[in-house]
């Protein structure tokens, strides 16, 4: 609740004045969610695993999405049940794809990368596979969406102490107070940029 109040207070300052932002923030690096997921290629499979020491399929999805501030249900079945239904022709990178494998219903999942490829936690570890391969093609159940297409490429992982992200819609100047309590212009933020907001205590 404390962090939410701080974030609201930040927006109340930025929107009316468009002149200053919290000095305890830093510009965000843009990184595609799918590129972030690929960083874990080779991490071993672990039943029930949800950390870079070892992932199962739904644990991998949960971990990747959590880094972008999105909380997924923990199991493949729950992820399938709660996601937004989309047709296979509408899939974009970042959508989730589901399969029936060792039991009836959704029992396996991955993150769609585009070009009929997806990344997932297989028995061999995190790897990229094809939706057109014989095994997955015959077991494919469907796709679900948790992130709107226009937002996927602009997401950036949360950092320690971060309480939110501001998406710049109008050009504003970033100001910072020096030791003499005087404001100094640091840089101009342009439309389309993202800006991380941090808890001042961190």
PDB file of N, CA and C in Angstrom, residues 7-59:
ATOM      1  N   UNK A   7       3.493   5.852  -5.754  1.00  0.00           N
ATOM      2  CA  UNK A   7       3.364   5.895  -7.203  1.00  0.00           C
ATOM      3  C   UNK A   7       2.266   6.869  -7.622  1.00  0.00           C
ATOM      4  N   UNK A   8       1.144   6.852  -6.889  1.00  0.00           N
ATOM      5  CA  UNK A   8       0.058   7.788  -7.188  1.00  0.00           C
ATOM      6  C   UNK A   8       0.527   9.220  -6.983  1.00  0.00           C
ATOM      7  N   UNK A   9       1.260   9.447  -5.895  1.00  0.00           N
ATOM      8  CA  UNK A   9       1.759  10.791  -5.621  1.00  0.00           C
ATOM      9  C   UNK A   9       2.686  11.264  -6.731  1.00  0.00           C
ATOM     10  N   UNK A  10       3.471  10.334  -7.275  1.00  0.00           N
ATOM     11  CA  UNK A  10       4.382  10.677  -8.366  1.00  0.00           C
ATOM     12  C   UNK A  10       3.602  11.164  -9.590  1.00  0.00           C
ATOM     13  N   UNK A  11       2.548  10.423  -9.950  1.00  0.00           N
ATOM     14  CA  UNK A  11       1.751  10.809 -11.110  1.00  0.00           C
ATOM     15  C   UNK A  11       1.055  12.149 -10.897  1.00  0.00           C
ATOM     16  N   UNK A  12       0.623  12.414  -9.666  1.00  0.00           N
ATOM     17  CA  UNK A  12      -0.026  13.687  -9.385  1.00  0.00           C
ATOM     18  C   UNK A  12       0.928  14.859  -9.598  1.00  0.00           C
ATOM     19  N   UNK A  13       2.212  14.617  -9.383  1.00  0.00           N
ATOM     20  CA  UNK A  13       3.210  15.659  -9.611  1.00  0.00           C
ATOM     21  C   UNK A  13       3.527  15.818 -11.089  1.00  0.00           C
ATOM     22  N   UNK A  14       3.662  14.663 -11.794  1.00  0.00           N
ATOM     23  CA  UNK A  14       4.089  14.710 -13.196  1.00  0.00           C
ATOM     24  C   UNK A  14       3.008  15.260 -14.108  1.00  0.00           C
ATOM     25  N   UNK A  15       1.779  14.776 -13.965  1.00  0.00           N
ATOM     26  CA  UNK A  15       0.729  15.128 -14.910  1.00  0.00           C
ATOM     27  C   UNK A  15       0.396  16.610 -14.908  1.00  0.00           C
ATOM     28  N   UNK A  16       0.183  17.264 -13.731  1.00  0.00           N
ATOM     29  CA  UNK A  16      -0.191  18.674 -13.782  1.00  0.00           C
ATOM     30  C   UNK A  16       0.936  19.575 -14.252  1.00  0.00           C
ATOM     31  N   UNK A  17       2.147  19.289 -13.849  1.00  0.00           N
ATOM     32  CA  UNK A  17       3.226  20.238 -14.108  1.00  0.00           C
ATOM     33  C   UNK A  17       4.095  19.849 -15.290  1.00  0.00           C
ATOM     34  N   UNK A  18       4.189  18.563 -15.592  1.00  0.00           N
ATOM     35  CA  UNK A  18       5.041  18.085 -16.698  1.00  0.00           C
ATOM     36  C   UNK A  18       6.410  18.745 -16.667  1.00  0.00           C
ATOM     37  N   UNK A  19       6.884  19.003 -15.439  1.00  0.00           N
ATOM     38  CA  UNK A  19       8.150  19.706 -15.369  1.00  0.00           C
ATOM     39  C   UNK A  19       9.211  19.010 -14.573  1.00  0.00           C
ATOM     40  N   UNK A  20       8.801  18.166 -13.616  1.00  0.00           N
ATOM     41  CA  UNK A  20       9.798  17.497 -12.796  1.00  0.00           C
ATOM     42  C   UNK A  20       9.323  16.102 -12.472  1.00  0.00           C
ATOM     43  N   UNK A  21      10.274  15.210 -12.228  1.00  0.00           N
ATOM     44  CA  UNK A  21       9.957  13.850 -11.836  1.00  0.00           C
ATOM     45  C   UNK A  21      10.839  13.469 -10.672  1.00  0.00           C
ATOM     46  N   UNK A  22      10.521  12.368 -10.034  1.00  0.00           N
ATOM     47  CA  UNK A  22      11.290  11.959  -8.864  1.00  0.00           C
ATOM     48  C   UNK A  22      12.752  11.811  -9.217  1.00  0.00           C
ATOM     49  N   UNK A  23      13.630  12.335  -8.356  1.00  0.00           N
ATOM     50  CA  UNK A  23      15.060  12.292  -8.651  1.00  0.00           C
ATOM     51  C   UNK A  23      15.629  10.900  -8.462  1.00  0.00           C
ATOM     52  N   UNK A  24      14.891  10.019  -7.792  1.00  0.00           N
ATOM     53  CA  UNK A  24      15.392   8.684  -7.518  1.00  0.00           C
ATOM     54  C   UNK A  24      14.873   7.694  -8.552  1.00  0.00           C
ATOM     55  N   UNK A  25      15.007   8.042  -9.845  1.00  0.00           N
ATOM     56  CA  UNK A  25      14.555   7.185 -10.940  1.00  0.00           C
ATOM     57  C   UNK A  25      15.642   7.132 -11.988  1.00  0.00           C
ATOM     58  N   UNK A  26      15.525   6.184 -12.928  1.00  0.00           N
ATOM     59  CA  UNK A  26      16.484   6.123 -14.033  1.00  0.00           C
ATOM     60  C   UNK A  26      15.781   5.694 -15.302  1.00  0.00           C
ATOM     61  N   UNK A  27      16.337   6.095 -16.447  1.00  0.00           N
ATOM     62  CA  UNK A  27      15.714   5.766 -17.733  1.00  0.00           C
ATOM     63  C   UNK A  27      15.750   4.268 -17.945  1.00  0.00           C
ATOM     64  N   UNK A  28      14.681   3.738 -18.529  1.00  0.00           N
ATOM     65  CA  UNK A  28      14.574   2.295 -18.735  1.00  0.00           C
ATOM     66  C   UNK A  28      15.221   1.878 -20.038  1.00  0.00           C
ATOM     67  N   UNK A  29      15.866   0.700 -20.009  1.00  0.00           N
ATOM     68  CA  UNK A  29      16.331   0.109 -21.237  1.00  0.00           C
ATOM     69  C   UNK A  29      15.182  -0.708 -21.801  1.00  0.00           C
ATOM     70  N   UNK A  30      14.932  -0.541 -23.096  1.00  0.00           N
ATOM     71  CA  UNK A  30      13.870  -1.322 -23.712  1.00  0.00           C
ATOM     72  C   UNK A  30      14.397  -2.719 -24.033  1.00  0.00           C
ATOM     73  N   UNK A  31      13.683  -3.722 -23.580  1.00  0.00           N
ATOM     74  CA  UNK A  31      14.079  -5.089 -23.900  1.00  0.00           C
ATOM     75  C   UNK A  31      12.839  -5.919 -24.130  1.00  0.00           C
ATOM     76  N   UNK A  32      12.788  -6.552 -25.262  1.00  0.00           N
ATOM     77  CA  UNK A  32      11.649  -7.379 -25.608  1.00  0.00           C
ATOM     78  C   UNK A  32      11.546  -8.556 -24.646  1.00  0.00           C
ATOM     79  N   UNK A  33      10.341  -8.872 -24.234  1.00  0.00           N
ATOM     80  CA  UNK A  33      10.109  -9.986 -23.322  1.00  0.00           C
ATOM     81  C   UNK A  33      10.640 -11.291 -23.901  1.00  0.00           C
ATOM     82  N   UNK A  34      10.473 -11.484 -25.199  1.00  0.00           N
ATOM     83  CA  UNK A  34      10.938 -12.725 -25.798  1.00  0.00           C
ATOM     84  C   UNK A  34      12.466 -12.815 -25.804  1.00  0.00           C
ATOM     85  N   UNK A  35      13.138 -11.684 -25.978  1.00  0.00           N
ATOM     86  CA  UNK A  35      14.597 -11.690 -25.901  1.00  0.00           C
ATOM     87  C   UNK A  35      15.053 -12.033 -24.488  1.00  0.00           C
ATOM     88  N   UNK A  36      14.338 -11.516 -23.506  1.00  0.00           N
ATOM     89  CA  UNK A  36      14.664 -11.824 -22.111  1.00  0.00           C
ATOM     90  C   UNK A  36      14.504 -13.324 -21.854  1.00  0.00           C
ATOM     91  N   UNK A  37      13.427 -13.902 -22.372  1.00  0.00           N
ATOM     92  CA  UNK A  37      13.190 -15.333 -22.177  1.00  0.00           C
ATOM     93  C   UNK A  37      14.331 -16.164 -22.765  1.00  0.00           C
ATOM     94  N   UNK A  38      14.869 -15.719 -23.898  1.00  0.00           N
ATOM     95  CA  UNK A  38      15.939 -16.478 -24.561  1.00  0.00           C
ATOM     96  C   UNK A  38      17.223 -16.522 -23.737  1.00  0.00           C
ATOM     97  N   UNK A  39      17.365 -15.614 -22.798  1.00  0.00           N
ATOM     98  CA  UNK A  39      18.571 -15.609 -21.959  1.00  0.00           C
ATOM     99  C   UNK A  39      18.688 -16.874 -21.117  1.00  0.00           C
ATOM    100  N   UNK A  40      17.578 -17.584 -20.969  1.00  0.00           N
ATOM    101  CA  UNK A  40      17.578 -18.764 -20.110  1.00  0.00           C
ATOM    102  C   UNK A  40      17.730 -20.067 -20.889  1.00  0.00           C
ATOM    103  N   UNK A  41      17.984 -19.961 -22.184  1.00  0.00           N
ATOM    104  CA  UNK A  41      18.206 -21.172 -22.970  1.00  0.00           C
ATOM    105  C   UNK A  41      19.340 -21.986 -22.344  1.00  0.00           C
ATOM    106  N   UNK A  42      19.091 -23.271 -22.142  1.00  0.00           N
ATOM    107  CA  UNK A  42      20.088 -24.142 -21.533  1.00  0.00           C
ATOM    108  C   UNK A  42      19.886 -24.381 -20.055  1.00  0.00           C
ATOM    109  N   UNK A  43      19.059 -23.558 -19.387  1.00  0.00           N
ATOM    110  CA  UNK A  43      18.770 -23.799 -17.968  1.00  0.00           C
ATOM    111  C   UNK A  43      18.076 -25.155 -17.850  1.00  0.00           C
ATOM    112  N   UNK A  44      18.483 -25.997 -16.916  1.00  0.00           N
ATOM    113  CA  UNK A  44      17.917 -27.351 -16.840  1.00  0.00           C
ATOM    114  C   UNK A  44      16.452 -27.385 -16.439  1.00  0.00           C
ATOM    115  N   UNK A  45      15.800 -28.484 -16.805  1.00  0.00           N
ATOM    116  CA  UNK A  45      14.414 -28.722 -16.405  1.00  0.00           C
ATOM    117  C   UNK A  45      14.387 -29.195 -14.961  1.00  0.00           C
ATOM    118  N   UNK A  46      13.401 -28.718 -14.213  1.00  0.00           N
ATOM    119  CA  UNK A  46      13.221 -29.160 -12.834  1.00  0.00           C
ATOM    120  C   UNK A  46      11.727 -29.171 -12.530  1.00  0.00           C
ATOM    121  N   UNK A  47      11.193 -30.332 -12.183  1.00  0.00           N
ATOM    122  CA  UNK A  47       9.767 -30.446 -11.868  1.00  0.00           C
ATOM    123  C   UNK A  47       9.428 -29.514 -10.708  1.00  0.00           C
ATOM    124  N   UNK A  48       8.486 -28.618 -10.914  1.00  0.00           N
ATOM    125  CA  UNK A  48       8.120 -27.661  -9.876  1.00  0.00           C
ATOM    126  C   UNK A  48       9.060 -26.470  -9.799  1.00  0.00           C
ATOM    127  N   UNK A  49      10.073 -26.430 -10.680  1.00  0.00           N
ATOM    128  CA  UNK A  49      11.067 -25.358 -10.628  1.00  0.00           C
ATOM    129  C   UNK A  49      10.557 -24.042 -11.178  1.00  0.00           C
ATOM    130  N   UNK A  50      10.912 -22.961 -10.514  1.00  0.00           N
ATOM    131  CA  UNK A  50      10.473 -21.631 -10.967  1.00  0.00           C
ATOM    132  C   UNK A  50      11.567 -20.586 -10.795  1.00  0.00           C
ATOM    133  N   UNK A  51      12.827 -21.037 -10.841  1.00  0.00           N
ATOM    134  CA  UNK A  51      13.969 -20.126 -10.729  1.00  0.00           C
ATOM    135  C   UNK A  51      15.003 -20.510 -11.788  1.00  0.00           C
ATOM    136  N   UNK A  52      15.976 -19.622 -12.045  1.00  0.00           N
ATOM    137  CA  UNK A  52      17.022 -19.937 -13.042  1.00  0.00           C
ATOM    138  C   UNK A  52      17.892 -21.130 -12.674  1.00  0.00           C
ATOM    139  N   UNK A  53      17.711 -21.675 -11.486  1.00  0.00           N
ATOM    140  CA  UNK A  53      18.428 -22.913 -11.144  1.00  0.00           C
ATOM    141  C   UNK A  53      17.756 -24.123 -11.791  1.00  0.00           C
ATOM    142  N   UNK A  54      16.500 -23.961 -12.175  1.00  0.00           N
ATOM    143  CA  UNK A  54      15.758 -25.033 -12.828  1.00  0.00           C
ATOM    144  C   UNK A  54      14.300 -24.641 -12.975  1.00  0.00           C
ATOM    145  N   UNK A  55      13.721 -24.867 -14.172  1.00  0.00           N
ATOM    146  CA  UNK A  55      12.336 -24.494 -14.449  1.00  0.00           C
ATOM    147  C   UNK A  55      11.514 -25.704 -14.890  1.00  0.00           C
ATOM    148  N   UNK A  56      10.231 -25.706 -14.520  1.00  0.00           N
ATOM    149  CA  UNK A  56       9.291 -26.518 -15.272  1.00  0.00           C
ATOM    150  C   UNK A  56       8.588 -25.559 -16.228  1.00  0.00           C
ATOM    151  N   UNK A  57       7.677 -26.046 -17.067  1.00  0.00           N
ATOM    152  CA  UNK A  57       7.151 -25.192 -18.141  1.00  0.00           C
ATOM    153  C   UNK A  57       6.400 -23.976 -17.608  1.00  0.00           C
ATOM    154  N   UNK A  58       5.476 -24.184 -16.676  1.00  0.00           N
ATOM    155  CA  UNK A  58       4.704 -23.046 -16.174  1.00  0.00           C
ATOM    156  C   UNK A  58       5.541 -22.173 -15.255  1.00  0.00           C
ATOM    157  N   UNK A  59       6.497 -22.776 -14.548  1.00  0.00           N
ATOM    158  CA  UNK A  59       7.391 -21.987 -13.694  1.00  0.00           C
ATOM    159  C   UNK A  59       8.246 -21.032 -14.508  1.00  0.00           C
TER     160      UNK A  59
END
